[in-house]
GROMACS .gro file of C-alpha atoms in nm:
model
  513
    1MET     CA    1  12.411   9.424  10.492
    2LEU     CA    2  12.377   9.504  10.882
    3PHE     CA    3  12.676   9.689  11.032
    4ARG     CA    4  12.637   9.784  11.396
    5SER     CA    5  12.765   9.497  11.631
    6GLU     CA    6  12.465   9.516  11.864
    7GLY     CA    7  12.264   9.402  11.600
    8LEU     CA    8  12.495   9.120  11.503
    9ALA     CA    9  12.529   9.024  11.862
   10LEU     CA   10  12.136   8.963  11.861
   11LEU     CA   11  12.162   8.775  11.556
   12ASP     CA   12  12.456   8.539  11.733
   13ALA     CA   13  12.193   8.521  12.022
   14ALA     CA   14  11.920   8.389  11.787
   15LYS     CA   15  12.123   8.055  11.707
   16PRO     CA   16  12.035   7.806  11.650
   17GLY     CA   17  11.759   7.839  11.406
   18ILE     CA   18  11.900   8.158  11.243
   19GLU     CA   19  12.209   8.179  11.020
   20TYR     CA   20  12.324   8.478  10.891
   21GLU     CA   21  12.594   8.658  10.685
   22VAL     CA   22  12.734   8.982  10.649
   23ARG     CA   23  12.798   9.098  10.278
   24THR     CA   24  12.894   9.450  10.185
   25GLY     CA   25  12.904   9.672   9.874
   26LEU     CA   26  12.673   9.465   9.686
   27LYS     CA   27  12.537   9.537   9.331
   28GLY     CA   28  12.358   9.412   9.038
   29ALA     CA   29  12.405   9.030   8.967
   30ASP     CA   30  12.569   8.987   9.306
   31LEU     CA   31  12.296   9.134   9.500
   32ARG     CA   32  12.024   8.972   9.286
   33GLN     CA   33  12.227   8.613   9.386
   34ALA     CA   34  12.260   8.716   9.751
   35LEU     CA   35  11.889   8.827   9.815
   36ALA     CA   36  11.789   8.462   9.620
   37GLU     CA   37  12.008   8.271   9.884
   38PHE     CA   38  11.824   8.396  10.231
   39ASP     CA   39  11.484   8.420  10.406
   40GLY     CA   40  11.543   8.745  10.510
   41ALA     CA   41  11.780   9.089  10.448
   42ILE     CA   42  11.826   9.380  10.658
   43CYS     CA   43  11.988   9.678  10.482
   44ARG     CA   44  12.051  10.019  10.507
   45SER     CA   45  11.975  10.338  10.261
   46GLY     CA   46  12.302  10.290  10.074
   47VAL     CA   47  12.180   9.933   9.931
   48LYS     CA   48  11.927   9.981   9.641
   49ILE     CA   49  11.650   9.685   9.619
   50THR     CA   50  11.497   9.740   9.285
   51ALA     CA   51  11.283   9.512   9.094
   52GLU     CA   52  11.593   9.380   8.897
   53SER     CA   53  11.743   9.301   9.218
   54LEU     CA   54  11.429   9.074   9.311
   55GLU     CA   55  11.376   8.948   8.998
   56GLY     CA   56  11.331   8.558   8.984
   57ASN     CA   57  11.341   8.550   9.343
   58ARG     CA   58  11.162   8.252   9.517
   59ARG     CA   59  11.289   8.249   9.879
   60LEU     CA   60  11.304   8.593  10.010
   61ARG     CA   61  11.037   8.665  10.266
   62ALA     CA   62  11.122   8.975  10.415
   63ILE     CA   63  11.322   9.304  10.386
   64VAL     CA   64  11.415   9.519  10.680
   65ARG     CA   65  11.524   9.870  10.646
   66ALA     CA   66  11.718   9.994  10.919
   67GLY     CA   67  11.603  10.305  10.936
   68VAL     CA   68  11.274  10.524  10.845
   69GLY     CA   69  11.282  10.598  10.445
   70THR     CA   70  11.233  10.310  10.208
   71ASP     CA   71  11.273  10.462   9.924
   72ASN     CA   72  11.563  10.248   9.819
   73ILE     CA   73  11.366   9.913   9.801
   74ASP     CA   74  11.112   9.898   9.516
   75LYS     CA   75  10.793   9.771   9.748
   76THR     CA   76  10.560   9.723   9.450
   77ALA     CA   77  10.809   9.458   9.303
   78ALA     CA   78  10.880   9.288   9.682
   79THR     CA   79  10.474   9.306   9.698
   80ARG     CA   80  10.406   9.112   9.385
   81LEU     CA   81  10.648   8.835   9.503
   82GLY     CA   82  10.484   8.807   9.882
   83ILE     CA   83  10.793   8.987  10.027
   84VAL     CA   84  10.699   9.181  10.354
   85VAL     CA   85  10.868   9.529  10.374
   86MET     CA   86  10.963   9.648  10.719
   87ASN     CA   87  11.109   9.961  10.863
   88THR     CA   88  11.237  10.084  11.208
   89PRO     CA   89  11.028  10.438  11.240
   90THR     CA   90  11.105  10.488  11.589
   91GLY     CA   91  11.478  10.466  11.624
   92ASN     CA   92  11.577  10.797  11.532
   93THR     CA   93  11.287  11.003  11.686
   94LEU     CA   94  11.499  11.140  11.996
   95SER     CA   95  11.797  11.191  11.781
   96THR     CA   96  11.601  11.410  11.503
   97ALA     CA   97  11.392  11.596  11.796
   98GLU     CA   98  11.748  11.671  11.976
   99HIS     CA   99  11.913  11.798  11.643
  100THR     CA  100  11.623  12.024  11.589
  101PHE     CA  101  11.676  12.148  11.932
  102ALA     CA  102  12.042  12.202  11.888
  103LEU     CA  103  11.993  12.379  11.555
  104MET     CA  104  11.739  12.619  11.733
  105LEU     CA  105  11.981  12.693  12.022
  106ALA     CA  106  12.246  12.751  11.805
  107LEU     CA  107  12.055  12.976  11.594
  108SER     CA  108  11.948  13.147  11.858
  109ARG     CA  109  12.281  13.222  12.033
  110ASN     CA  110  12.501  13.253  11.704
  111ILE     CA  111  12.687  12.967  11.787
  112ALA     CA  112  12.859  12.884  11.451
  113PRO     CA  113  12.957  13.247  11.364
  114ALA     CA  114  13.106  13.316  11.709
  115HIS     CA  115  13.306  13.011  11.707
  116GLN     CA  116  13.421  13.067  11.348
  117SER     CA  117  13.517  13.463  11.484
  118LEU     CA  118  13.745  13.302  11.751
  119LEU     CA  119  13.933  13.098  11.501
  120THR     CA  120  14.048  13.414  11.315
  121GLY     CA  121  14.192  13.559  11.643
  122LYS     CA  122  13.876  13.773  11.735
  123TRP     CA  123  13.701  13.832  12.078
  124GLU     CA  124  13.404  14.007  11.957
  125ARG     CA  125  13.120  13.972  12.224
  126ASN     CA  126  12.903  14.232  12.125
  127ALA     CA  127  12.879  14.136  11.753
  128TYR     CA  128  12.697  13.791  11.872
  129MET     CA  129  12.395  13.921  12.076
  130GLY     CA  130  12.182  13.621  12.121
  131SER     CA  131  11.833  13.556  12.198
  132GLN     CA  132  11.658  13.319  12.460
  133LEU     CA  133  11.409  13.056  12.411
  134ALA     CA  134  11.200  13.112  12.736
  135ASP     CA  135  10.881  13.304  12.680
  136LYS     CA  136  10.915  13.267  12.273
  137THR     CA  137  10.655  13.125  12.086
  138LEU     CA  138  10.736  12.795  11.901
  139GLY     CA  139  10.501  12.640  11.613
  140ILE     CA  140  10.535  12.267  11.518
  141VAL     CA  141  10.368  12.178  11.189
  142GLY     CA  142  10.321  11.774  11.230
  143LEU     CA  143  10.288  11.632  11.593
  144GLY     CA  144  10.392  11.260  11.503
  145ARG     CA  145  10.657  11.099  11.737
  146ILE     CA  146  10.902  11.364  11.642
  147GLY     CA  147  10.716  11.678  11.663
  148GLN     CA  148  10.580  11.587  12.017
  149GLU     CA  149  10.931  11.511  12.132
  150VAL     CA  150  11.033  11.870  12.032
  151ALA     CA  151  10.723  12.003  12.208
  152LYS     CA  152  10.840  11.829  12.523
  153ARG     CA  153  11.187  12.001  12.534
  154ALA     CA  154  11.015  12.323  12.403
  155MET     CA  155  10.802  12.335  12.716
  156ALA     CA  156  11.110  12.242  12.941
  157PHE     CA  157  11.281  12.559  12.800
  158GLN     CA  158  10.958  12.751  12.904
  159MET     CA  159  10.824  12.799  12.557
  160ARG     CA  160  10.471  12.849  12.437
  161VAL     CA  161  10.402  12.574  12.196
  162LEU     CA  162  10.137  12.631  11.930
  163GLY     CA  163  10.079  12.289  11.715
  164PHE     CA  164   9.891  12.202  11.364
  165ASP     CA  165   9.830  11.854  11.259
  166PRO     CA  166   9.531  11.745  11.103
  167PHE     CA  167   9.486  11.440  11.304
  168LEU     CA  168   9.567  11.552  11.629
  169SER     CA  169   9.235  11.613  11.842
  170ALA     CA  170   9.214  11.896  12.080
  171GLU     CA  171   9.177  11.681  12.349
  172GLN     CA  172   9.523  11.524  12.268
  173ALA     CA  173   9.664  11.851  12.211
  174ALA     CA  174   9.547  11.960  12.580
  175LYS     CA  175   9.718  11.673  12.692
  176LEU     CA  176  10.038  11.739  12.577
  177GLY     CA  177  10.015  12.119  12.658
  178ILE     CA  178  10.003  12.232  12.319
  179GLU     CA  179   9.748  12.490  12.167
  180ARG     CA  180   9.620  12.337  11.874
  181ILE     CA  181   9.572  12.584  11.582
  182GLU     CA  182   9.313  12.497  11.281
  183THR     CA  183   9.580  12.606  10.973
  184VAL     CA  184   9.916  12.700  10.939
  185PRO     CA  185   9.836  13.041  10.799
  186GLU     CA  186   9.667  13.105  11.132
  187MET     CA  187  10.008  13.019  11.326
  188LEU     CA  188  10.240  13.218  11.119
  189PRO     CA  189  10.223  13.550  11.248
  190ARG     CA  190  10.204  13.436  11.615
  191VAL     CA  191  10.532  13.227  11.612
  192ASP     CA  192  10.922  13.345  11.702
  193TYR     CA  193  11.016  12.996  11.581
  194LEU     CA  194  10.894  12.772  11.314
  195THR     CA  195  10.988  12.384  11.300
  196VAL     CA  196  10.817  12.132  11.035
  197HIS     CA  197  10.803  11.745  11.097
  198THR     CA  198  10.606  11.601  10.828
  199PRO     CA  199  10.663  11.390  10.497
  200LEU     CA  200  10.685  11.619  10.219
  201THR     CA  201  10.358  11.568   9.989
  202ALA     CA  202  10.173  11.817   9.768
  203GLU     CA  203  10.000  11.965  10.050
  204THR     CA  204  10.331  12.024  10.252
  205LYS     CA  205  10.598  12.109   9.983
  206TYR     CA  206  10.671  12.486   9.979
  207LEU     CA  207  10.436  12.490  10.291
  208ILE     CA  208  10.665  12.837  10.330
  209SER     CA  209  10.721  13.023  10.012
  210SER     CA  210  10.723  13.362   9.876
  211LYS     CA  211  10.348  13.402   9.969
  212GLU     CA  212  10.356  13.365  10.317
  213LEU     CA  213  10.649  13.593  10.409
  214SER     CA  214  10.398  13.864  10.412
  215ILE     CA  215  10.224  13.699  10.692
  216LEU     CA  216  10.516  13.594  10.925
  217LYS     CA  217  10.596  13.725  11.223
  218PRO     CA  218  10.909  13.986  11.154
  219GLY     CA  219  11.222  13.795  11.290
  220VAL     CA  220  11.090  13.461  11.287
  221ARG     CA  221  11.359  13.205  11.307
  222LEU     CA  222  11.242  12.879  11.049
  223ILE     CA  223  11.373  12.526  11.120
  224ASN     CA  224  11.382  12.227  10.924
  225CYS     CA  225  11.483  11.875  11.004
  226ALA     CA  226  11.215  11.690  10.817
  227ARG     CA  227  11.235  11.707  10.421
  228GLY     CA  228  11.374  11.932  10.191
  229GLY     CA  229  11.123  12.132   9.967
  230ILE     CA  230  10.866  12.196  10.293
  231TYR     CA  231  11.035  12.538  10.280
  232GLU     CA  232  11.094  12.689   9.966
  233GLU     CA  233  11.491  12.806   9.966
  234LYS     CA  234  11.437  13.109   9.725
  235ALA     CA  235  11.187  13.249   9.934
  236LEU     CA  236  11.382  13.166  10.264
  237LEU     CA  237  11.643  13.369  10.083
  238GLU     CA  238  11.427  13.661   9.987
  239GLY     CA  239  11.310  13.686  10.335
  240LEU     CA  240  11.660  13.684  10.501
  241GLN     CA  241  11.720  13.979  10.250
  242SER     CA  242  11.435  14.183  10.345
  243GLY     CA  243  11.452  14.108  10.691
  244LYS     CA  244  11.170  13.964  10.751
  245ILE     CA  245  11.317  13.616  10.851
  246GLY     CA  246  11.541  13.637  11.131
  247GLY     CA  247  11.721  13.343  11.106
  248VAL     CA  248  11.725  12.979  10.898
  249ALA     CA  249  11.835  12.641  11.037
  250LEU     CA  250  11.823  12.354  10.783
  251ASP     CA  251  11.947  11.996  10.810
  252VAL     CA  252  11.775  11.904  10.482
  253PHE     CA  253  11.777  12.062  10.167
  254GLU     CA  254  11.541  12.038   9.810
  255ASN     CA  255  11.841  11.861   9.635
  256GLU     CA  256  12.088  11.660   9.831
  257PRO     CA  257  12.374  11.650   9.866
  258CYS     CA  258  12.378  11.987   9.856
  259THR     CA  259  12.739  12.174   9.866
  260ASP     CA  260  12.686  12.503   9.730
  261SER     CA  261  12.338  12.709   9.803
  262PRO     CA  262  12.305  13.113   9.818
  263LEU     CA  263  12.179  13.045  10.164
  264PHE     CA  264  12.517  12.956  10.294
  265LYS     CA  265  12.662  13.293  10.225
  266MET     CA  266  12.414  13.461  10.420
  267LYS     CA  267  12.394  13.571  10.775
  268ASN     CA  268  12.189  13.420  11.029
  269VAL     CA  269  12.176  13.072  10.834
  270LEU     CA  270  12.292  12.763  11.026
  271CYS     CA  271  12.309  12.429  10.791
  272THR     CA  272  12.413  12.071  10.879
  273PRO     CA  273  12.424  11.790  10.616
  274HIS     CA  274  12.134  11.579  10.695
  275LEU     CA  275  12.272  11.461  11.043
  276GLY     CA  276  11.932  11.441  11.237
  277ALA     CA  277  11.957  11.043  11.263
  278SER     CA  278  12.320  11.049  11.298
  279THR     CA  279  12.407  10.957  11.635
  280GLU     CA  280  12.530  10.643  11.776
  281GLU     CA  281  12.235  10.590  11.979
  282ALA     CA  282  12.006  10.619  11.659
  283GLN     CA  283  12.214  10.395  11.449
  284THR     CA  284  12.221  10.143  11.750
  285GLN     CA  285  11.881  10.150  11.801
  286VAL     CA  286  11.748  10.107  11.432
  287ALA     CA  287  12.001   9.787  11.407
  288ILE     CA  288  11.858   9.640  11.732
  289GLU     CA  289  11.502   9.721  11.605
  290ALA     CA  290  11.564   9.578  11.274
  291VAL     CA  291  11.712   9.255  11.380
  292HIS     CA  292  11.397   9.215  11.647
  293LEU     CA  293  11.185   9.276  11.342
  294LEU     CA  294  11.322   9.023  11.130
  295VAL     CA  295  11.401   8.740  11.369
  296ASN     CA  296  11.042   8.774  11.502
  297PHE     CA  297  10.894   8.758  11.194
  298LEU     CA  298  11.086   8.431  11.050
  299ARG     CA  299  11.046   8.252  11.402
  300THR     CA  300  10.654   8.309  11.471
  301GLY     CA  301  10.512   8.522  11.144
  302GLU     CA  302  10.489   8.868  11.370
  303VAL     CA  303  10.462   9.152  11.125
  304ARG     CA  304  10.529   9.519  11.257
  305HIS     CA  305  10.592   9.822  11.101
  306ALA     CA  306  10.528   9.681  10.765
  307VAL     CA  307  10.515   9.929  10.454
  308ASN     CA  308  10.350   9.710  10.205
  309MET     CA  309  10.053   9.458  10.219
  310ALA     CA  310  10.232   9.147  10.188
  311ALA     CA  311  10.175   9.040  10.555
  312ILE     CA  312   9.832   8.943  10.480
  313ASP     CA  313   9.742   8.591  10.397
  314PRO     CA  314   9.679   8.546  10.015
  315LYS     CA  315   9.350   8.360  10.053
  316THR     CA  316   9.197   8.601  10.311
  317LEU     CA  317   9.276   8.928  10.113
  318GLU     CA  318   9.139   8.777   9.802
  319SER     CA  319   8.809   8.699   9.951
  320MET     CA  320   8.812   9.078  10.091
  321ARG     CA  321   8.966   9.254   9.810
  322GLY     CA  322   8.643   9.419   9.737
  323PHE     CA  323   8.540   9.534  10.042
  324LEU     CA  324   8.901   9.679  10.117
  325ASN     CA  325   8.884   9.875   9.875
  326VAL     CA  326   8.551  10.010   9.972
  327ALA     CA  327   8.682  10.083  10.322
  328TYR     CA  328   9.003  10.239  10.204
  329ARG     CA  329   8.800  10.471   9.953
  330LEU     CA  330   8.568  10.592  10.222
  331GLY     CA  331   8.872  10.666  10.440
  332ARG     CA  332   9.003  10.855  10.164
  333LEU     CA  333   8.714  11.078  10.090
  334LEU     CA  334   8.641  11.161  10.479
  335SER     CA  335   9.001  11.264  10.491
  336GLN     CA  336   8.934  11.539  10.189
  337TRP     CA  337   8.596  11.626  10.295
  338ASN     CA  338   8.647  11.713  10.683
  339GLU     CA  339   8.779  12.058  10.800
  340GLY     CA  340   9.053  11.912  11.050
  341GLY     CA  341   9.053  11.856  11.447
  342ALA     CA  342   8.954  11.494  11.410
  343SER     CA  343   8.871  11.332  11.753
  344GLY     CA  344   8.724  11.034  11.663
  345CYS     CA  345   8.584  10.783  11.419
  346ASN     CA  346   8.261  10.501  11.427
  347LEU     CA  347   8.263  10.229  11.181
  348GLN     CA  348   7.920  10.030  11.134
  349TYR     CA  349   7.936   9.696  10.922
  350ARG     CA  350   7.620   9.569  10.812
  351GLY     CA  351   7.485   9.267  10.686
  352GLU     CA  352   7.688   8.965  10.543
  353VAL     CA  353   8.008   9.173  10.585
  354THR     CA  354   7.988   9.119  10.917
  355LYS     CA  355   8.116   8.744  10.834
  356LYS     CA  356   8.436   8.882  10.748
  357ASP     CA  357   8.716   8.976  10.941
  358PHE     CA  358   8.611   9.336  10.971
  359ARG     CA  359   8.908   9.461  11.198
  360LEU     CA  360   9.119   9.427  10.843
  361LEU     CA  361   8.848   9.638  10.720
  362THR     CA  362   8.889   9.885  10.966
  363ALA     CA  363   9.276   9.887  10.912
  364ALA     CA  364   9.192   9.973  10.516
  365PHE     CA  365   8.969  10.281  10.624
  366CYS     CA  366   9.240  10.413  10.863
  367ALA     CA  367   9.504  10.380  10.566
  368GLY     CA  368   9.278  10.553  10.350
  369LEU     CA  369   9.191  10.838  10.600
  370LEU     CA  370   9.588  10.901  10.721
  371GLU     CA  371   9.754  10.850  10.395
  372GLY     CA  372   9.929  11.172  10.271
  373ALA     CA  373   9.923  11.315  10.638
  374MET     CA  374  10.191  11.110  10.811
  375ALA     CA  375  10.573  11.094  10.769
  376GLU     CA  376  10.559  10.736  10.825
  377GLU     CA  377  10.444  10.519  10.502
  378VAL     CA  378  10.085  10.432  10.594
  379ASN     CA  379   9.924  10.098  10.523
  380ILE     CA  380   9.658   9.848  10.642
  381VAL     CA  381   9.938   9.683  10.871
  382ASN     CA  382  10.017  10.029  11.081
  383ALA     CA  383   9.744  10.279  11.009
  384GLU     CA  384   9.511  10.173  11.344
  385VAL     CA  385   9.809  10.230  11.551
  386LEU     CA  386   9.872  10.558  11.385
  387LEU     CA  387   9.537  10.703  11.426
  388ARG     CA  388   9.539  10.597  11.776
  389GLU     CA  389   9.852  10.774  11.832
  390ARG     CA  390   9.702  11.097  11.737
  391GLY     CA  391   9.443  11.044  12.002
  392ILE     CA  392   9.189  10.985  11.760
  393GLN     CA  393   8.923  10.719  11.929
  394LEU     CA  394   8.815  10.413  11.721
  395ARG     CA  395   8.489  10.247  11.771
  396GLU     CA  396   8.337   9.966  11.562
  397GLU     CA  397   7.984   9.804  11.534
  398SER     CA  398   7.843   9.550  11.349
  399ARG     CA  399   7.450   9.419  11.274
  400THR     CA  400   7.396   9.111  11.109
  401ASP     CA  401   7.078   9.223  10.973
  402MET     CA  402   7.070   9.361  10.615
  403GLY     CA  403   6.949   9.721  10.542
  404ALA     CA  404   6.874   9.820  10.178
  405PHE     CA  405   7.218   9.619  10.072
  406SER     CA  406   7.338   9.275  10.168
  407SER     CA  407   7.639   9.457  10.317
  408SER     CA  408   7.752   9.799  10.383
  409ILE     CA  409   7.995   9.976  10.559
  410THR     CA  410   7.910  10.315  10.719
  411ALA     CA  411   8.203  10.568  10.846
  412GLU     CA  412   8.150  10.875  11.067
  413LEU     CA  413   8.426  11.123  11.156
  414HIS     CA  414   8.384  11.334  11.447
  415CYS     CA  415   8.574  11.668  11.409
  416ASN     CA  416   8.520  11.995  11.606
  417GLY     CA  417   8.155  11.926  11.689
  418LYS     CA  418   8.091  11.827  11.341
  419THR     CA  419   8.017  11.483  11.208
  420TYR     CA  420   8.095  11.362  10.860
  421THR     CA  421   7.927  11.052  10.739
  422ALA     CA  422   7.977  10.812  10.460
  423GLY     CA  423   7.857  10.503  10.353
  424GLY     CA  424   7.955  10.237  10.096
  425THR     CA  425   7.885   9.910   9.958
  426LEU     CA  426   8.004   9.640   9.698
  427PHE     CA  427   7.850   9.561   9.390
  428GLY     CA  428   7.948   9.232   9.227
  429GLN     CA  429   8.316   9.131   9.316
  430ASN     CA  430   8.473   9.435   9.277
  431MET     CA  431   8.231   9.783   9.222
  432ALA     CA  432   8.257  10.020   9.518
  433ARG     CA  433   7.966  10.260   9.539
  434LEU     CA  434   7.878  10.527   9.761
  435ILE     CA  435   7.520  10.490   9.908
  436ARG     CA  436   7.566  10.794  10.152
  437MET     CA  437   7.728  11.087  10.192
  438GLY     CA  438   7.593  11.315  10.510
  439GLN     CA  439   7.216  11.288  10.526
  440TYR     CA  440   7.194  11.230  10.158
  441ARG     CA  441   7.116  10.871   9.998
  442LEU     CA  442   7.243  10.792   9.688
  443GLU     CA  443   7.430  10.533   9.423
  444ALA     CA  444   7.719  10.686   9.307
  445TYR     CA  445   8.094  10.541   9.190
  446LEU     CA  446   8.332  10.529   9.454
  447ASP     CA  447   8.654  10.588   9.254
  448GLY     CA  448   8.809  10.846   9.035
  449HIS     CA  449   8.771  11.239   9.070
  450LEU     CA  450   8.432  11.320   9.225
  451PHE     CA  451   8.291  11.663   9.247
  452VAL     CA  452   8.036  11.701   9.526
  453PHE     CA  453   7.779  11.989   9.541
  454THR     CA  454   7.437  12.065   9.698
  455HIS     CA  455   7.140  12.203   9.564
  456LYS     CA  456   6.766  12.280   9.579
  457ASP     CA  457   6.597  12.003   9.434
  458VAL     CA  458   6.424  12.200   9.161
  459PRO     CA  459   6.423  12.155   8.797
  460GLY     CA  460   6.677  12.271   8.602
  461ILE     CA  461   6.994  12.251   8.818
  462ILE     CA  462   7.156  11.933   8.665
  463GLY     CA  463   7.131  12.105   8.312
  464SER     CA  464   7.281  12.418   8.432
  465VAL     CA  465   7.561  12.225   8.594
  466GLY     CA  466   7.624  12.037   8.275
  467THR     CA  467   7.629  12.306   8.051
  468ILE     CA  468   7.930  12.485   8.323
  469PHE     CA  469   8.083  12.166   8.321
  470GLY     CA  470   8.075  12.169   7.915
  471LYS     CA  471   8.215  12.529   7.874
  472HIS     CA  472   8.518  12.417   8.071
  473HIS     CA  473   8.561  12.087   7.863
  474VAL     CA  474   8.503  11.862   8.166
  475ASN     CA  475   8.359  11.530   8.058
  476ILE     CA  476   8.097  11.357   8.309
  477GLY     CA  477   8.144  11.020   8.312
  478GLN     CA  478   7.862  10.898   8.560
  479MET     CA  479   7.637  11.108   8.786
  480ALA     CA  480   7.382  11.062   9.068
  481VAL     CA  481   7.146  11.277   9.269
  482GLY     CA  482   7.039  11.203   9.612
  483ARG     CA  483   6.775  11.348   9.846
  484ALA     CA  484   6.782  11.383  10.214
  485GLY     CA  485   6.412  11.290  10.244
  486SER     CA  486   6.166  11.166  10.000
  487ALA     CA  487   5.954  11.492   9.885
  488PRO     CA  488   6.087  11.695   9.599
  489GLY     CA  489   6.140  12.051   9.656
  490GLY     CA  490   6.420  12.019   9.944
  491GLU     CA  491   6.766  11.986   9.975
  492ALA     CA  492   6.966  11.730   9.705
  493ASP     CA  493   7.316  11.659   9.622
  494ARG     CA  494   7.494  11.526   9.310
  495LYS     CA  495   7.818  11.340   9.254
  496SER     CA  496   7.980  11.335   8.894
  497THR     CA  497   8.281  11.120   8.786
  498ARG     CA  498   8.525  11.217   8.526
  499LEU     CA  499   8.563  10.948   8.199
  500ASN     CA  500   8.915  11.031   8.222
  501SER     CA  501   8.996  10.923   8.592
  502SER     CA  502   9.101  10.580   8.698
  503HIS     CA  503   9.045  10.337   8.944
  504ILE     CA  504   9.309  10.255   9.181
  505PRO     CA  505   9.382   9.897   9.221
  506LEU     CA  506   9.403   9.769   9.605
  507SER     CA  507   9.758   9.633   9.534
  508ARG     CA  508   9.878  10.003   9.545
  509MET     CA  509   9.655  10.076   9.835
  510PRO     CA  510   9.910  10.090  10.140
  511SER     CA  511  10.182  10.310   9.961
  512SER     CA  512  10.094  10.520   9.653
  513ALA     CA  513   9.712  10.516   9.619
   0.00000   0.00000   0.00000
């Protein structure tokens, strides 16, 4: 399932010890049979490896996707069978960054319509007056690998670069020469160009919609080489028609393939059919990277760029499952509590948990903290690396003496001079509990939907809150009250969990929790 000659040459060089076959156009029973005959497989996006494709498979140990997205692979089914799924996230970084810049330049200088005019026999220099990039302001939403490469190119063109990324510290932004912006709405009135390099999530869907048109800088040009749906296409059309938006360049669309769109008929619009990674170099690089990943795994057991959790030894996983869940949920809690601008994390392990491999627990915490904010799929294999790439410092401490509990994990997240602290422990084998939040100590369930608020520690508060919830038909499944100190009358907080909330099993943690 690998087509690049450079990748095949590497497989040839891996002999003896590695034998391979190239099989193309596989579907249904043929694909299922092929996967059952080998220890590893390399595929591209055209191959759909479903649960049915893996049914009954007792041999396959690893699948490598030669590319970034792994939507064509049923990762849940693969995990159940102990199959490691890996991808090649770095291979198309430069190609996508260059395509973004190519669209930005072509849009600014009216390249496409000017070329088309020449083809019709016209010479219309005055009709295609352009705009230079120098001294313009570029806004970048999402400063991962691709976003940072776009920023480098923009600064080479003497552009000012503003950036938003909830997991990029101010220090790292300064090193990159980027002015870090706290929120996307703060950025929009200031930028002449806007480009996005984030995954499509609930938070990023329709990041630019009709309601944002009023705060955009007049004449702004918008570029998207990330995921369709980050810009609302209806809003782009509306902005172009009103003149608020000066130009739009899209490589991705809400529904693909897209061959008919009202945007195609508009002036100042430039579109390409998802060509961000379509370069010879990118395709060669992902093939080479894919072969290295699979060969190293089969020879040494090394796992890199895994997108599921099957790389962990099953015995180790089972013994740590409960505390992995606690660490992951503490990360999820802090990711929603903080206000952005994270610069560092401190993790303290105390008591019996220090006898376990707490580096694995740290990875689970990082996965919870970063999930939903990365273009890559975040899991306990790659989360710590992604965290450090954002310039966020990570520090671990361990104390063998027990505190109020036989084992506990305390996590601190530092953001713009503020520190957010949460602590957790494990009751029994699998009951995650929140035992600290900020200055408050308590004991509450650490799952489902949590409603958190502070109040004065005086009579009547809990009853009033319960009445409000009741009026809105919200059922409280469990509640806990904690004090900052030991005396009544001060500050207190309370957490409640809905009865209809569900526990997210650890087996889903890396990709879908």
